[in-house]
Amino acid sequence: MRYGRGPDVLSDISLSLPRGSFHFITGPSGAGKSSLLKLIYLAARPSAGTVRLFGEDVAGMTARDLPRARRRIGVVFQDLLLLDHLSAFDNAALPLRIAGHKPSEYRGDVAELLTWVGLGGRMHARPPTLAGGEKQRLAIARAVVNRPEILLADEPTGNVDHEMALRIYRLFVELNRLGTTVIIATHDQDLVARSARPVLHLDKGRLKPLPPQGPTT
Amino acid sequence: MSESFDPARWRPAAFLPEQDARDPALIFAIAVLCFLACLTALGVIAGDRAAHGWAGQLTGEATVIVRARGGETPDAAAARAAETLAGVKGVSEARALEKEKAYDLIRPWLGDVSDLEDLPVPRLVAVSLDRKQPATAAGLRQALKAQGLDAVVDDHQIWIKDIRQAAGVVRWTGAALFLLIALAAAAVVAFATRAGLAARRDVVEVLHLTGAEDGQIANLFELRFARIAAISGAFGATAAALAGGLLRLVGGGQGITPALPIAWLDLLAVLPCPLLAAIVAAVAARLTARRLIQDL
């Protein structure tokens, strides 16, 4: 994969992630972690090769298929991509609104989730008034609010303290236990070491699988 | 305050920010275009009415030029022609004009000639035709010929044809102007949509990646610009109605000039403006937004 006419940012990648699996993606900055996630959450297309998602070749998906597939994926973006003019509650409820659910169906769930991530008292607040960690937790709440089949997180614990990082990790584990496929790109070696999850290690755009590095939390 | 937030009373906020710093400029530009479009429409309506009025007046009248024959005096020939024409079906009135009027008509060409009596100046008969079933020029000619009168019937067809042609030109020019202004408004909205999408790329990107369909995102811009155009259309239409009303007041029943008689009811023509502006803006915004979203 490459951007425009630039050099390959990913090459010789061949992997298959089973439904319900839990993987970490690690690697130095610029190794291609975010690009690999972009391929999976359908924000980019491979310049060569094939990406299959939910058993379907992405290249064969129509303009109607793509939004439907994206609704089955929750993403914690590296730069969060929160909407500054909306409240934390509106931001968290966004995927459910887009999917066409009625507010009465999800009001309670969104409030509960925001409380769980520690934003119970900040539901009205707009992202510019939130601290870095609060923004990150809000982005995580938005990614998981519709119980996606695949959860992708790009440095989800970068701006939170260790205790909150573990809480978030436990949320991901719980979602995984309920059937969600979880893929986390992270620099947090401690988090990776605490889990017994498979690690996909990227270096200069190439994949190097590493064994699990520590006990399960 | 956080304590005041009650999820049970929460209502979804608009995906796009309510206000944009560029909105006033956009509203002004579209309002000006709507004002011009409404003035054009009022001008076309008034011009059309004037043309119909003139054509109607000419259609209801005919002029007969009578030349005396043999020993008959011009006045006697004119009187006989008027009497003959008055009896023709489809003629409501026929009246021989006084010789002074005939002299007045030719005086500009001959100058102040004192002994016009010596010249064989033809006399005129003014004929008013029945509005519902007017007599034809051929019928008038036949009746005059039957009485042995040397006369030429002018039913003003040449003028009516010219007036109708002029009215047609006014109508089509007005329609072309209206279309041009609508296209200009569409171009302004397309440009604003493009700028709006660029400014709100963050929103579009998040919605896009969260699973919003292209149509859903395009709808946001479509509704936004339709609302702005409707507001602008209301401003433009109101200003045009005020201008039209002013022309009507200044010019009385004849409008500012007899060529453009504006009636109070004509001002109602501006009413559809906000709706039409909203439709044009919605279509322009939707097409532009969809094309740009597909390129994301």
XYZ file of C-alpha atoms in Angstrom:
513
model
C 0.000 0.000 0.000
C 1.157 3.538 -0.761
C -0.271 7.067 -0.583
C -0.422 8.675 -4.023
C 2.889 8.220 -5.787
C 4.851 7.910 -2.549
C 6.837 4.882 -1.404
C 5.206 1.698 -0.139
C 4.102 2.116 3.482
C 3.026 -1.519 3.719
C 4.336 -4.408 1.655
C 4.280 -8.190 1.692
C 1.559 -8.179 4.327
C -0.338 -11.414 4.484
C -2.457 -12.126 7.513
C -5.812 -13.467 8.522
C -7.491 -12.416 11.761
C -10.162 -14.871 12.891
C -13.507 -13.582 14.060
C -13.421 -13.005 17.813
C -9.627 -12.760 18.032
C -7.641 -10.148 19.950
C -4.425 -8.757 18.496
C -1.962 -6.024 19.269
C -0.092 -4.252 16.508
C 3.222 -2.853 17.619
C 6.138 -1.209 15.930
C 8.069 2.021 15.848
C 6.535 5.261 14.596
C 6.132 5.192 10.819
C 6.137 1.397 10.726
C 2.682 1.363 9.088
C 0.428 0.567 12.093
C -2.114 3.295 11.318
C -2.033 2.457 7.605
C -2.814 -1.175 8.344
C -5.770 -0.078 10.498
C -6.944 2.275 7.726
C -7.073 -0.661 5.336
C -9.237 -2.521 7.815
C -11.629 0.333 8.611
C -12.017 1.088 4.912
C -10.460 4.535 4.921
C -7.867 3.433 2.379
C -7.634 0.875 -0.372
C -4.601 -1.262 -1.112
C -2.616 -0.238 -4.177
C -2.031 -3.947 -4.765
C -3.334 -7.122 -3.199
C -6.622 -8.016 -1.590
C -8.390 -7.094 1.637
C -11.236 -9.325 2.725
C -13.588 -8.098 5.425
C -16.541 -10.012 6.864
C -15.788 -12.670 4.242
C -16.093 -10.209 1.361
C -13.478 -8.733 -0.961
C -13.378 -5.003 -0.185
C -12.636 -4.198 -3.840
C -16.024 -5.667 -4.762
C -17.965 -3.583 -2.249
C -20.315 -1.010 -3.723
C -20.884 2.537 -2.458
C -23.878 1.152 -0.533
C -21.930 -1.742 0.978
C -19.121 0.414 2.389
C -21.177 2.409 4.960
C -22.869 -0.799 6.107
C -19.489 -2.457 6.629
C -18.146 0.618 8.452
C -21.081 0.508 10.873
C -19.894 -2.926 11.961
C -16.486 -1.491 12.884
C -15.668 0.719 15.855
C -12.555 2.857 15.582
C -10.569 4.832 18.127
C -8.677 7.155 15.790
C -5.157 8.212 16.666
C -6.153 11.883 16.416
C -9.519 11.019 18.008
C -11.615 12.939 15.412
C -14.152 14.218 17.916
C -16.639 16.822 16.701
C -15.910 20.015 18.611
C -19.344 21.574 18.151
C -21.148 18.597 19.686
C -21.431 17.665 23.349
C -19.678 14.582 24.725
C -23.075 12.859 24.769
C -23.726 13.726 21.114
C -20.247 12.570 20.137
C -20.674 9.256 21.914
C -24.130 8.706 20.404
C -22.955 9.480 16.861
C -22.639 5.882 15.506
C -26.088 5.004 16.839
C -27.664 8.083 15.247
C -25.978 7.371 11.923
C -27.210 3.784 12.072
C -30.737 5.177 12.338
C -31.578 4.210 15.929
C -34.121 6.287 17.835
C -32.802 8.374 20.766
C -35.213 6.618 23.122
C -33.487 3.308 22.295
C -29.985 4.378 23.267
C -30.123 7.374 25.623
C -29.697 5.198 28.701
C -26.909 3.063 27.210
C -24.891 6.123 26.127
C -25.233 7.720 29.567
C -24.206 4.460 31.231
C -21.186 4.038 28.968
C -20.035 7.634 29.511
C -20.357 7.154 33.250
C -18.361 3.938 32.990
C -15.477 5.689 31.205
C -15.518 8.404 33.851
C -17.327 11.094 31.889
C -20.619 10.912 33.799
C -20.231 14.485 34.936
C -18.997 15.763 31.600
C -21.754 14.583 29.247
C -22.696 18.140 28.301
C -19.104 19.274 27.762
C -17.727 19.926 24.311
C -14.394 18.335 23.354
C -12.371 21.594 23.425
C -13.175 21.868 27.136
C -12.151 18.279 27.913
C -8.705 17.241 29.103
C -6.577 14.983 26.874
C -7.472 11.826 28.772
C -11.159 12.723 28.800
C -11.120 13.189 25.043
C -9.481 9.812 24.610
C -12.082 8.116 26.803
C -14.832 9.839 24.849
C -13.341 8.558 21.588
C -13.286 5.059 23.059
C -16.903 5.381 24.197
C -17.915 6.395 20.672
C -16.019 3.451 19.180
C -17.674 0.833 21.372
C -21.148 2.323 21.846
C -22.768 0.232 19.110
C -21.000 -2.988 20.111
C -19.064 -3.328 16.879
C -18.046 -6.682 15.394
C -14.527 -5.322 14.955
C -12.899 -2.798 17.255
C -9.809 -0.998 16.013
C -7.916 1.284 18.359
C -4.942 3.391 17.381
C -2.977 4.260 20.536
C -6.105 4.181 22.725
C -4.225 4.577 26.004
C -1.755 7.228 24.898
C -3.194 10.037 27.019
C -4.593 8.199 30.042
C -2.978 7.153 33.281
C -1.978 3.599 33.978
C -5.086 2.777 35.988
C -7.426 4.101 33.267
C -5.356 2.287 30.634
C -5.996 -0.984 32.442
C -9.703 -0.173 32.761
C -9.922 0.509 29.057
C -8.013 -2.655 28.298
C -10.482 -4.608 30.454
C -13.347 -3.035 28.473
C -11.731 -4.256 25.266
C -11.286 -7.723 26.785
C -14.928 -7.761 27.836
C -16.063 -6.767 24.350
C -13.792 -9.442 22.922
C -15.321 -11.984 25.274
C -18.735 -11.018 23.871
C -17.495 -11.759 20.351
C -15.885 -8.536 19.115
C -12.653 -8.878 17.177
C -10.203 -6.439 18.772
C -7.095 -4.976 17.145
C -5.078 -2.440 19.100
C -2.142 -0.514 17.686
C -0.019 0.664 20.574
C 3.364 1.729 21.838
C 2.368 0.714 25.363
C 4.709 -2.236 25.873
C 3.549 -2.646 29.443
C -0.028 -3.187 28.267
C 1.152 -5.649 25.650
C 3.333 -7.424 28.169
C 0.449 -7.815 30.616
C -1.701 -9.572 28.046
C -1.197 -12.967 26.527
C -2.483 -11.736 23.198
C -0.819 -12.288 19.842
C 1.264 -9.374 18.616
C 1.655 -8.310 15.017
C 4.906 -6.435 14.886
C 5.425 -4.031 11.995
C 8.774 -2.675 10.980
C 9.288 -0.505 7.892
C 5.950 -1.628 6.526
C 6.639 -5.330 6.882
C 5.004 -7.726 9.289
C 6.904 -9.699 11.914
C 4.707 -11.786 14.223
C 5.961 -11.928 17.803
C 4.908 -14.344 20.550
C 2.790 -13.133 23.490
C 4.972 -11.229 25.962
C 3.343 -11.645 29.371
C 0.511 -12.995 31.513
C -3.175 -12.324 30.775
C -4.751 -9.557 32.790
C -23.126 22.612 34.554
C -22.822 18.831 34.523
C -25.609 18.489 37.108
C -28.031 20.125 34.689
C -27.496 17.543 31.957
C -30.330 15.055 31.907
C -29.890 12.244 29.353
C -33.639 11.589 29.433
C -34.235 15.074 28.054
C -31.400 14.986 25.554
C -32.221 15.829 21.948
C -29.758 15.086 19.145
C -27.847 18.182 18.036
C -27.369 19.115 14.386
C -24.426 17.332 12.790
C -23.300 20.575 11.169
C -22.638 23.677 13.277
C -25.714 25.916 13.286
C -23.882 29.097 12.324
C -21.092 29.769 9.922
C -19.204 33.060 9.647
C -19.822 33.044 5.887
C -23.599 32.737 6.169
C -24.401 36.501 6.135
C -22.369 37.049 2.939
C -24.043 34.078 1.291
C -27.501 35.226 2.358
C -26.769 38.686 0.935
C -25.524 37.321 -2.417
C -28.510 34.999 -2.887
C -30.952 37.687 -1.699
C -29.607 40.095 -4.354
C -30.021 37.437 -7.039
C -33.561 36.699 -5.840
C -34.336 40.431 -5.852
C -33.174 40.686 -9.477
C -35.110 37.562 -10.448
C -38.304 38.923 -8.862
C -37.880 42.317 -10.548
C -37.414 40.512 -13.871
C -40.597 38.540 -13.263
C -42.523 41.720 -12.384
C -41.143 43.443 -15.507
C -42.202 40.555 -17.721
C -45.703 40.484 -16.206
C -46.127 44.260 -16.626
C -44.697 44.220 -20.151
C -46.990 41.363 -21.110
C -49.993 43.237 -19.757
C -49.018 46.379 -21.684
C -48.633 44.409 -24.927
C -51.993 42.707 -24.409
C -53.615 46.064 -23.737
C -52.232 47.650 -26.869
C -53.056 44.646 -29.025
C -56.568 44.558 -27.533
C -57.156 48.213 -28.348
C -55.927 47.754 -31.914
C -57.915 44.575 -32.397
C -61.113 46.362 -31.444
C -60.687 49.116 -34.002
C -60.274 49.635 -37.739
C -59.666 52.745 -39.796
C -61.186 53.249 -43.228
C -59.790 55.768 -45.694
C -62.487 56.967 -48.076
C -61.818 58.732 -51.370
C -64.617 60.573 -53.086
C -65.648 59.384 -56.531
C -67.362 61.246 -59.345
C -69.206 64.301 -58.200
C -69.619 63.133 -54.607
C -67.957 65.329 -51.980
C -65.408 63.715 -49.600
C -67.660 64.466 -46.640
C -70.645 62.827 -48.298
C -68.567 59.753 -49.244
C -67.292 59.479 -45.659
C -70.797 59.794 -44.246
C -72.098 57.122 -46.641
C -69.206 54.834 -45.727
C -69.875 55.295 -42.011
C -73.542 54.525 -42.528
C -72.700 51.422 -44.562
C -70.163 50.159 -42.041
C -72.493 50.751 -39.107
C -74.862 48.220 -40.667
C -72.228 45.484 -40.993
C -72.487 42.649 -38.484
C -69.612 42.808 -35.968
C -69.355 46.616 -36.064
C -70.508 48.380 -32.925
C -69.897 51.930 -34.150
C -68.677 53.700 -37.299
C -68.007 57.404 -37.241
C -66.735 59.688 -39.994
C -64.003 61.957 -38.635
C -64.311 65.661 -39.238
C -62.290 66.984 -42.146
C -60.170 69.028 -39.749
C -58.890 65.818 -38.260
C -57.922 64.537 -41.713
C -56.158 67.829 -42.382
C -54.365 67.584 -39.037
C -53.044 64.187 -40.055
C -51.524 65.360 -43.342
C -50.409 68.799 -42.185
C -47.049 67.531 -40.845
C -46.169 66.401 -44.368
C -47.603 69.290 -46.353
C -46.949 72.128 -43.948
C -49.341 74.926 -43.102
C -51.222 74.991 -46.387
C -54.128 77.380 -46.280
C -56.202 75.989 -49.151
C -56.342 72.269 -48.277
C -59.946 72.418 -49.457
C -58.624 72.353 -53.022
C -56.737 69.105 -52.485
C -58.452 65.709 -52.747
C -57.754 64.848 -49.143
C -59.327 61.495 -48.261
C -61.612 61.262 -45.254
C -61.298 58.824 -42.383
C -63.937 56.637 -40.793
C -63.179 55.266 -37.343
C -64.775 51.859 -36.822
C -65.249 50.249 -33.414
C -65.611 46.498 -33.705
C -67.671 44.183 -31.590
C -65.234 42.683 -28.968
C -66.779 39.252 -29.027
C -67.433 38.744 -32.718
C -65.531 41.457 -34.586
C -66.168 41.983 -38.287
C -63.279 41.032 -40.566
C -61.410 43.466 -42.807
C -62.630 41.458 -45.808
C -66.249 41.828 -44.656
C -65.846 45.596 -44.309
C -64.239 45.864 -47.759
C -67.029 43.825 -49.323
C -69.733 46.032 -47.778
C -68.009 49.222 -48.973
C -67.460 47.805 -52.447
C -71.115 46.830 -52.681
C -71.994 50.484 -52.104
C -69.578 51.601 -54.806
C -67.244 53.322 -52.360
C -63.507 53.735 -53.046
C -62.059 52.862 -49.648
C -59.074 51.254 -48.000
C -59.638 49.265 -44.780
C -56.816 49.180 -42.243
C -57.503 46.669 -39.469
C -54.111 47.421 -37.803
C -52.892 43.846 -38.333
C -49.384 45.017 -39.141
C -49.190 46.842 -35.775
C -50.771 43.992 -33.858
C -48.234 41.600 -35.340
C -45.390 43.889 -34.308
C -46.754 44.317 -30.793
C -47.222 40.573 -30.372
C -43.702 40.014 -31.631
C -42.364 42.630 -29.205
C -44.328 41.033 -26.350
C -42.841 37.659 -27.278
C -39.336 39.134 -27.231
C -39.991 40.646 -23.787
C -41.317 37.306 -22.490
C -38.426 35.227 -23.815
C -35.829 37.780 -22.748
C -37.358 37.786 -19.273
C -37.361 33.991 -19.163
C -33.718 33.884 -20.301
C -32.748 36.459 -17.657
C -34.640 34.510 -15.020
C -32.833 31.301 -16.018
C -29.464 33.066 -15.989
C -30.094 34.430 -12.501
C -31.218 30.985 -11.286
C -28.026 29.464 -12.731
C -25.954 32.185 -11.062
C -27.681 31.414 -7.743
C -26.984 27.695 -8.263
C -23.327 28.467 -8.981
C -23.081 30.585 -5.813
C -24.598 27.756 -3.766
C -22.342 25.160 -5.398
C -19.342 27.308 -4.550
C -20.587 27.786 -0.981
C -21.218 24.042 -0.643
C -17.696 23.330 -1.820
C -16.327 25.844 0.701
C -18.644 24.490 3.399
C -17.497 20.933 2.784
C -13.878 22.017 2.857
C -14.445 23.913 6.115
C -16.365 21.005 7.638
C -14.142 18.286 6.291
C -13.597 17.071 9.854
C -17.335 16.523 10.313
C -17.725 14.904 6.904
C -14.764 12.610 7.531
C -16.054 11.462 10.933
C -19.560 10.857 9.592
C -18.108 9.060 6.595
C -15.901 6.773 8.675
C -18.645 6.139 11.205
C -20.819 4.666 8.478
C -22.899 7.552 7.169
C -24.047 7.026 3.591
C -23.098 9.598 0.969
C -26.756 10.594 0.701
C -27.005 11.171 4.474
C -24.048 13.569 4.406
C -25.261 15.284 1.225
C -28.661 15.732 2.930
C -27.057 17.792 5.684
C -25.626 20.267 3.189
C -28.753 20.150 1.046
C -30.992 21.107 3.984
C -28.552 23.703 5.253
C -28.271 25.553 1.944
C -31.973 25.142 1.155
C -32.736 26.871 4.465
C -30.238 29.662 3.764
C -31.623 30.118 0.230
C -35.209 30.194 1.505
C -34.290 32.948 3.977
C -32.404 34.817 1.239
C -35.333 34.318 -1.146
C -37.701 35.819 1.420
C -35.450 38.885 1.791
C -35.037 39.288 -1.991
C -38.743 38.791 -2.686
C -39.744 41.277 0.013
C -37.341 43.886 -1.376
C -38.645 43.310 -4.926
C -42.269 43.545 -3.762
C -41.458 46.824 -1.997
C -39.745 48.147 -5.135
C -42.710 47.056 -7.280
C -45.134 48.650 -4.820
C -43.130 51.864 -4.923
C -43.287 51.913 -8.737
C -47.029 51.332 -8.539
C -47.450 54.172 -6.030
C -45.240 56.582 -7.965
C -46.877 55.862 -11.301
C -50.468 55.339 -10.163
C -52.587 52.913 -12.182
C -50.220 53.209 -15.111
C -47.171 52.216 -13.105
C -44.064 54.336 -13.492
C -44.647 54.412 -17.214
C -47.529 53.267 -19.424
C -45.111 50.763 -20.942
C -44.911 48.881 -17.609
C -48.256 49.041 -15.838
C -47.810 47.216 -12.504
C -50.921 46.017 -10.684
C -51.017 45.318 -6.954
C -51.825 41.682 -7.639
C -48.628 41.370 -9.709
C -46.655 41.680 -6.479
C -47.927 38.234 -5.506
C -45.649 36.851 -8.233
C -42.710 37.130 -5.815
C -44.320 34.655 -3.380
C -42.834 31.448 -4.871
C -39.331 32.976 -4.768
C -38.212 31.515 -1.401
C -39.419 28.046 -2.408
C -37.790 28.217 -5.861
C -34.547 29.513 -4.335
C -34.589 26.673 -1.800
C -35.135 24.090 -4.556
C -32.323 25.484 -6.729
C -29.984 25.627 -3.712
C -30.920 22.128 -2.539
C -30.252 20.605 -5.955
C -26.956 22.492 -6.374
C -25.785 21.595 -2.854
C -26.758 17.935 -3.205
C -25.016 17.458 -6.554
C -21.866 19.250 -5.353
C -21.751 17.482 -1.996
C -22.243 14.022 -3.491
C -19.486 14.580 -6.015
C -17.080 15.812 -3.344
C -17.941 13.041 -0.872
C -17.310 10.401 -3.512
C -13.813 11.828 -3.906
C -13.036 11.441 -0.181
